[in-house]
Each structure stands twice: as C-alpha cells, then as structure tokens.
Amino acid sequence: QVQLVESGGGLVQAGGSLRLSCAASGRGFSSYAMGWFRQAPGKEREFVAAISWTSGNTYYVDSVKGRFTISRDNAKNTVYLQMISLKPEDTAVYYCAAKRVGTSRPPGEYDYWGQGTQVTVSS
C-alpha cells in the first residue's frame, strides 16, 4: 500500500513556474513507476508525465514537452514535476499516481492516487 500527498500548487501568472511535489509513504515506493496527471473542469483526467522506478525513462504528453520535467528522489520517497513557461491551459488539478509494474499513460492502469493539488495559471 502506498499513500501519496501532493503539494506545491498555487496561482501563477502565465510564463511563470511551479514545482509540484508528491510525497509517498508505505512500502515499495522505489519500485513503483510514478505519473503525473491533470484534470481541468469539465474534462477527463489526462496523462502529463511518467517516470520509471529507476528514473531511466521519462515520458510526456506533447503539450508539455520542453516545459515540464518529471524527476524522483527514491531516498526521499518523493516525485517532482517542475513546470516552467506555464500557460492558462495548464490550469487543472494535478494528481500524482503510482503504478506497480511499468510506466504507462492511461490513468486506469495506475494503482494509487493522491488527492490532487490545484494549479491555476492566469493570463
């Protein structure tokens, strides 16, 4: 069992930056693939980024490539999402999630979820 708690969201102007953190507790964090997802009002939850348990592989949705960076520190049981050049369309609740086996994009394939943190980008 893994518990996830996101932090770092907030209100930022377009072009600004934020770093989201996801602190994990429970056994086996270092062996889980981790992902970040987001959900805007009236829209489905969408994949943003994922990282393998070794940090050797990272994946991004096209709309954030070059602007967002996912990373993890297994010693701290934490995964991060560094976001720069934020746009109003990045506004959403951001969730981190853990997956026992392999990285993937569909939200339904992740096993554990945090409660989410709000990111609002003003124009």
mmCIF file with all atom_site columns, C-alpha atoms in Angstrom:
data_model
loop_
_atom_site.group_PDB
_atom_site.id
_atom_site.type_symbol
_atom_site.label_atom_id
_atom_site.label_alt_id
_atom_site.label_comp_id
_atom_site.label_asym_id
_atom_site.label_entity_id
_atom_site.label_seq_id
_atom_site.pdbx_PDB_ins_code
_atom_site.Cartn_x
_atom_site.Cartn_y
_atom_site.Cartn_z
_atom_site.occupancy
_atom_site.B_iso_or_equiv
_atom_site.pdbx_formal_charge
_atom_site.auth_seq_id
_atom_site.auth_comp_id
_atom_site.auth_asym_id
_atom_site.auth_atom_id
_atom_site.pdbx_PDB_model_num
ATOM 1   C CA . GLN A 1 1   ? 0.000   0.000  0.000   1.00 0.00 ? 1   GLN A CA 1
ATOM 2   C CA . VAL A 1 2   ? 1.285   3.441  -0.954  1.00 0.00 ? 2   VAL A CA 1
ATOM 3   C CA . GLN A 1 3   ? -0.114  6.774  0.202   1.00 0.00 ? 3   GLN A CA 1
ATOM 4   C CA . LEU A 1 4   ? 0.563   9.852  -1.900  1.00 0.00 ? 4   LEU A CA 1
ATOM 5   C CA . VAL A 1 5   ? 0.318   13.518 -0.938  1.00 0.00 ? 5   VAL A CA 1
ATOM 6   C CA . GLU A 1 6   ? 0.807   16.288 -3.483  1.00 0.00 ? 6   GLU A CA 1
ATOM 7   C CA . SER A 1 7   ? 1.904   19.832 -2.700  1.00 0.00 ? 7   SER A CA 1
ATOM 8   C CA . GLY A 1 8   ? 3.235   22.901 -4.448  1.00 0.00 ? 8   GLY A CA 1
ATOM 9   C CA . GLY A 1 9   ? 0.224   24.023 -6.403  1.00 0.00 ? 9   GLY A CA 1
ATOM 10  C CA . GLY A 1 10  ? -0.957  27.607 -6.481  1.00 0.00 ? 10  GLY A CA 1
ATOM 11  C CA . LEU A 1 11  ? -1.785  30.645 -8.565  1.00 0.00 ? 11  LEU A CA 1
ATOM 12  C CA . VAL A 1 12  ? 0.825   31.859 -11.031 1.00 0.00 ? 12  VAL A CA 1
ATOM 13  C CA . GLN A 1 13  ? 0.879   34.222 -13.985 1.00 0.00 ? 13  GLN A CA 1
ATOM 14  C CA . ALA A 1 14  ? 1.359   32.941 -17.499 1.00 0.00 ? 14  ALA A CA 1
ATOM 15  C CA . GLY A 1 15  ? 5.048   32.376 -18.146 1.00 0.00 ? 15  GLY A CA 1
ATOM 16  C CA . GLY A 1 16  ? 5.705   31.573 -14.515 1.00 0.00 ? 16  GLY A CA 1
ATOM 17  C CA . SER A 1 17  ? 6.959   28.406 -12.861 1.00 0.00 ? 17  SER A CA 1
ATOM 18  C CA . LEU A 1 18  ? 5.889   25.970 -10.184 1.00 0.00 ? 18  LEU A CA 1
ATOM 19  C CA . ARG A 1 19  ? 7.334   22.791 -8.762  1.00 0.00 ? 19  ARG A CA 1
ATOM 20  C CA . LEU A 1 20  ? 4.932   20.133 -7.600  1.00 0.00 ? 20  LEU A CA 1
ATOM 21  C CA . SER A 1 21  ? 5.979   17.509 -5.108  1.00 0.00 ? 21  SER A CA 1
ATOM 22  C CA . CYS A 1 22  ? 4.435   14.164 -4.316  1.00 0.00 ? 22  CYS A CA 1
ATOM 23  C CA . ALA A 1 23  ? 5.475   12.550 -1.056  1.00 0.00 ? 23  ALA A CA 1
ATOM 24  C CA . ALA A 1 24  ? 4.926   8.832  -0.761  1.00 0.00 ? 24  ALA A CA 1
ATOM 25  C CA . SER A 1 25  ? 4.619   6.694  2.315   1.00 0.00 ? 25  SER A CA 1
ATOM 26  C CA . GLY A 1 26  ? 4.354   2.965  2.590   1.00 0.00 ? 26  GLY A CA 1
ATOM 27  C CA . ARG A 1 27  ? 6.474   0.170  1.295   1.00 0.00 ? 27  ARG A CA 1
ATOM 28  C CA . GLY A 1 28  ? 7.991   -0.199 -2.082  1.00 0.00 ? 28  GLY A CA 1
ATOM 29  C CA . PHE A 1 29  ? 7.968   3.357  -3.410  1.00 0.00 ? 29  PHE A CA 1
ATOM 30  C CA . SER A 1 30  ? 11.293  2.932  -5.141  1.00 0.00 ? 30  SER A CA 1
ATOM 31  C CA . SER A 1 31  ? 9.958   0.020  -7.175  1.00 0.00 ? 31  SER A CA 1
ATOM 32  C CA . TYR A 1 32  ? 6.884   1.856  -8.489  1.00 0.00 ? 32  TYR A CA 1
ATOM 33  C CA . ALA A 1 33  ? 6.642   3.800  -11.678 1.00 0.00 ? 33  ALA A CA 1
ATOM 34  C CA . MET A 1 34  ? 5.197   7.254  -10.998 1.00 0.00 ? 34  MET A CA 1
ATOM 35  C CA . GLY A 1 35  ? 2.996   9.511  -13.056 1.00 0.00 ? 35  GLY A CA 1
ATOM 36  C CA . TRP A 1 36  ? 1.513   12.978 -13.007 1.00 0.00 ? 36  TRP A CA 1
ATOM 37  C CA . PHE A 1 37  ? -1.963  13.593 -14.353 1.00 0.00 ? 37  PHE A CA 1
ATOM 38  C CA . ARG A 1 38  ? -4.232  16.610 -14.501 1.00 0.00 ? 38  ARG A CA 1
ATOM 39  C CA . GLN A 1 39  ? -7.923  17.276 -14.712 1.00 0.00 ? 39  GLN A CA 1
ATOM 40  C CA . ALA A 1 40  ? -9.473  20.557 -15.759 1.00 0.00 ? 40  ALA A CA 1
ATOM 41  C CA . PRO A 1 41  ? -13.135 21.373 -15.017 1.00 0.00 ? 41  PRO A CA 1
ATOM 42  C CA . GLY A 1 42  ? -15.443 19.503 -17.347 1.00 0.00 ? 42  GLY A CA 1
ATOM 43  C CA . LYS A 1 43  ? -12.622 17.456 -18.845 1.00 0.00 ? 43  LYS A CA 1
ATOM 44  C CA . GLU A 1 44  ? -11.318 13.957 -18.388 1.00 0.00 ? 44  GLU A CA 1
ATOM 45  C CA . ARG A 1 45  ? -8.205  13.270 -16.381 1.00 0.00 ? 45  ARG A CA 1
ATOM 46  C CA . GLU A 1 46  ? -5.232  13.297 -18.728 1.00 0.00 ? 46  GLU A CA 1
ATOM 47  C CA . PHE A 1 47  ? -1.708  11.969 -18.626 1.00 0.00 ? 47  PHE A CA 1
ATOM 48  C CA . VAL A 1 48  ? 1.022   14.583 -18.172 1.00 0.00 ? 48  VAL A CA 1
ATOM 49  C CA . ALA A 1 49  ? 4.273   12.753 -17.418 1.00 0.00 ? 49  ALA A CA 1
ATOM 50  C CA . ALA A 1 50  ? 5.642   9.480  -16.104 1.00 0.00 ? 50  ALA A CA 1
ATOM 51  C CA . ILE A 1 51  ? 8.954   8.185  -14.821 1.00 0.00 ? 51  ILE A CA 1
ATOM 52  C CA . SER A 1 52  ? 10.234  4.662  -14.399 1.00 0.00 ? 52  SER A CA 1
ATOM 53  C CA . TRP A 1 53  ? 11.322  3.399  -10.997 1.00 0.00 ? 53  TRP A CA 1
ATOM 54  C CA . THR A 1 54  ? 14.990  3.708  -11.988 1.00 0.00 ? 54  THR A CA 1
ATOM 55  C CA . SER A 1 55  ? 14.445  7.244  -13.381 1.00 0.00 ? 55  SER A CA 1
ATOM 56  C CA . GLY A 1 56  ? 15.944  5.898  -16.574 1.00 0.00 ? 56  GLY A CA 1
ATOM 57  C CA . ASN A 1 57  ? 12.855  6.582  -18.662 1.00 0.00 ? 57  ASN A CA 1
ATOM 58  C CA . THR A 1 58  ? 10.569  9.577  -18.735 1.00 0.00 ? 58  THR A CA 1
ATOM 59  C CA . TYR A 1 59  ? 7.512   10.253 -20.836 1.00 0.00 ? 59  TYR A CA 1
ATOM 60  C CA . TYR A 1 60  ? 5.492   13.394 -21.519 1.00 0.00 ? 60  TYR A CA 1
ATOM 61  C CA . VAL A 1 61  ? 2.337   14.437 -23.254 1.00 0.00 ? 61  VAL A CA 1
ATOM 62  C CA . ASP A 1 62  ? 3.238   16.521 -26.289 1.00 0.00 ? 62  ASP A CA 1
ATOM 63  C CA . SER A 1 63  ? 1.688   19.701 -24.899 1.00 0.00 ? 63  SER A CA 1
ATOM 64  C CA . VAL A 1 64  ? 4.190   19.896 -22.017 1.00 0.00 ? 64  VAL A CA 1
ATOM 65  C CA . LYS A 1 65  ? 7.374   18.668 -23.679 1.00 0.00 ? 65  LYS A CA 1
ATOM 66  C CA . GLY A 1 66  ? 10.175  21.151 -23.175 1.00 0.00 ? 66  GLY A CA 1
ATOM 67  C CA . ARG A 1 67  ? 8.292   22.900 -20.363 1.00 0.00 ? 67  ARG A CA 1
ATOM 68  C CA . PHE A 1 68  ? 7.704   20.216 -17.699 1.00 0.00 ? 68  PHE A CA 1
ATOM 69  C CA . THR A 1 69  ? 10.265  17.884 -16.143 1.00 0.00 ? 69  THR A CA 1
ATOM 70  C CA . ILE A 1 70  ? 9.440   14.859 -14.010 1.00 0.00 ? 70  ILE A CA 1
ATOM 71  C CA . SER A 1 71  ? 12.017  13.544 -11.576 1.00 0.00 ? 71  SER A CA 1
ATOM 72  C CA . ARG A 1 72  ? 12.174  11.425 -8.458  1.00 0.00 ? 72  ARG A CA 1
ATOM 73  C CA . ASP A 1 73  ? 14.283  11.023 -5.365  1.00 0.00 ? 73  ASP A CA 1
ATOM 74  C CA . ASN A 1 74  ? 13.840  7.499  -4.084  1.00 0.00 ? 74  ASN A CA 1
ATOM 75  C CA . ALA A 1 75  ? 15.825  8.267  -0.939  1.00 0.00 ? 75  ALA A CA 1
ATOM 76  C CA . LYS A 1 76  ? 13.187  10.880 -0.064  1.00 0.00 ? 76  LYS A CA 1
ATOM 77  C CA . ASN A 1 77  ? 10.232  8.911  -1.411  1.00 0.00 ? 77  ASN A CA 1
ATOM 78  C CA . THR A 1 78  ? 9.291   11.920 -3.488  1.00 0.00 ? 78  THR A CA 1
ATOM 79  C CA . VAL A 1 79  ? 8.491   12.603 -7.117  1.00 0.00 ? 79  VAL A CA 1
ATOM 80  C CA . TYR A 1 80  ? 8.552   16.095 -8.590  1.00 0.00 ? 80  TYR A CA 1
ATOM 81  C CA . LEU A 1 81  ? 7.066   17.930 -11.530 1.00 0.00 ? 81  LEU A CA 1
ATOM 82  C CA . GLN A 1 82  ? 8.958   21.075 -12.449 1.00 0.00 ? 82  GLN A CA 1
ATOM 83  C CA . MET A 1 83  ? 6.792   23.294 -14.623 1.00 0.00 ? 83  MET A CA 1
ATOM 84  C CA . ILE A 1 84  ? 8.077   26.350 -16.483 1.00 0.00 ? 84  ILE A CA 1
ATOM 85  C CA . SER A 1 85  ? 6.579   28.666 -19.097 1.00 0.00 ? 85  SER A CA 1
ATOM 86  C CA . LEU A 1 86  ? 3.144   27.919 -17.715 1.00 0.00 ? 86  LEU A CA 1
ATOM 87  C CA . LYS A 1 87  ? 0.114   28.666 -19.844 1.00 0.00 ? 87  LYS A CA 1
ATOM 88  C CA . PRO A 1 88  ? -3.521  29.274 -18.893 1.00 0.00 ? 88  PRO A CA 1
ATOM 89  C CA . GLU A 1 89  ? -4.396  25.941 -20.487 1.00 0.00 ? 89  GLU A CA 1
ATOM 90  C CA . ASP A 1 90  ? -2.217  24.220 -17.872 1.00 0.00 ? 90  ASP A CA 1
ATOM 91  C CA . THR A 1 91  ? -4.806  25.174 -15.245 1.00 0.00 ? 91  THR A CA 1
ATOM 92  C CA . ALA A 1 92  ? -6.089  21.993 -13.602 1.00 0.00 ? 92  ALA A CA 1
ATOM 93  C CA . VAL A 1 93  ? -5.956  19.835 -10.523 1.00 0.00 ? 93  VAL A CA 1
ATOM 94  C CA . TYR A 1 94  ? -2.721  17.872 -10.711 1.00 0.00 ? 94  TYR A CA 1
ATOM 95  C CA . TYR A 1 95  ? -2.535  14.348 -9.338  1.00 0.00 ? 95  TYR A CA 1
ATOM 96  C CA . CYS A 1 96  ? 0.367   12.013 -8.798  1.00 0.00 ? 96  CYS A CA 1
ATOM 97  C CA . ALA A 1 97  ? -0.094  8.290  -9.111  1.00 0.00 ? 97  ALA A CA 1
ATOM 98  C CA . ALA A 1 98  ? 1.894   5.113  -8.565  1.00 0.00 ? 98  ALA A CA 1
ATOM 99  C CA . LYS A 1 99  ? 1.978   2.019  -10.725 1.00 0.00 ? 99  LYS A CA 1
ATOM 100 C CA . ARG A 1 100 ? 3.352   -1.320 -9.638  1.00 0.00 ? 100 ARG A CA 1
ATOM 101 C CA . VAL A 1 101 ? 4.595   -2.582 -12.985 1.00 0.00 ? 101 VAL A CA 1
ATOM 102 C CA . GLY A 1 102 ? 5.942   -0.491 -15.829 1.00 0.00 ? 102 GLY A CA 1
ATOM 103 C CA . THR A 1 103 ? 5.181   3.038  -16.930 1.00 0.00 ? 103 THR A CA 1
ATOM 104 C CA . SER A 1 104 ? 2.112   3.799  -18.985 1.00 0.00 ? 104 SER A CA 1
ATOM 105 C CA . ARG A 1 105 ? -0.252  6.621  -19.874 1.00 0.00 ? 105 ARG A CA 1
ATOM 106 C CA . PRO A 1 106 ? -3.829  5.510  -19.176 1.00 0.00 ? 106 PRO A CA 1
ATOM 107 C CA . PRO A 1 107 ? -4.987  6.681  -15.736 1.00 0.00 ? 107 PRO A CA 1
ATOM 108 C CA . GLY A 1 108 ? -6.862  3.432  -15.204 1.00 0.00 ? 108 GLY A CA 1
ATOM 109 C CA . GLU A 1 109 ? -3.598  1.498  -15.152 1.00 0.00 ? 109 GLU A CA 1
ATOM 110 C CA . TYR A 1 110 ? -2.301  3.260  -12.035 1.00 0.00 ? 110 TYR A CA 1
ATOM 111 C CA . ASP A 1 111 ? -2.803  1.674  -8.634  1.00 0.00 ? 111 ASP A CA 1
ATOM 112 C CA . TYR A 1 112 ? -2.579  4.521  -6.127  1.00 0.00 ? 112 TYR A CA 1
ATOM 113 C CA . TRP A 1 113 ? -3.540  8.186  -6.298  1.00 0.00 ? 113 TRP A CA 1
ATOM 114 C CA . GLY A 1 114 ? -3.026  11.331 -4.301  1.00 0.00 ? 114 GLY A CA 1
ATOM 115 C CA . GLN A 1 115 ? -5.744  13.837 -3.519  1.00 0.00 ? 115 GLN A CA 1
ATOM 116 C CA . GLY A 1 116 ? -4.543  16.429 -6.017  1.00 0.00 ? 116 GLY A CA 1
ATOM 117 C CA . THR A 1 117 ? -3.217  19.976 -5.903  1.00 0.00 ? 117 THR A CA 1
ATOM 118 C CA . GLN A 1 118 ? -4.714  22.926 -7.763  1.00 0.00 ? 118 GLN A CA 1
ATOM 119 C CA . VAL A 1 119 ? -2.638  24.798 -10.324 1.00 0.00 ? 119 VAL A CA 1
ATOM 120 C CA . THR A 1 120 ? -4.133  27.991 -11.698 1.00 0.00 ? 120 THR A CA 1
ATOM 121 C CA . VAL A 1 121 ? -2.378  29.995 -14.410 1.00 0.00 ? 121 VAL A CA 1
ATOM 122 C CA . SER A 1 122 ? -3.716  33.476 -15.030 1.00 0.00 ? 122 SER A CA 1
ATOM 123 C CA . SER A 1 123 ? -3.376  35.226 -18.373 1.00 0.00 ? 123 SER A CA 1
#
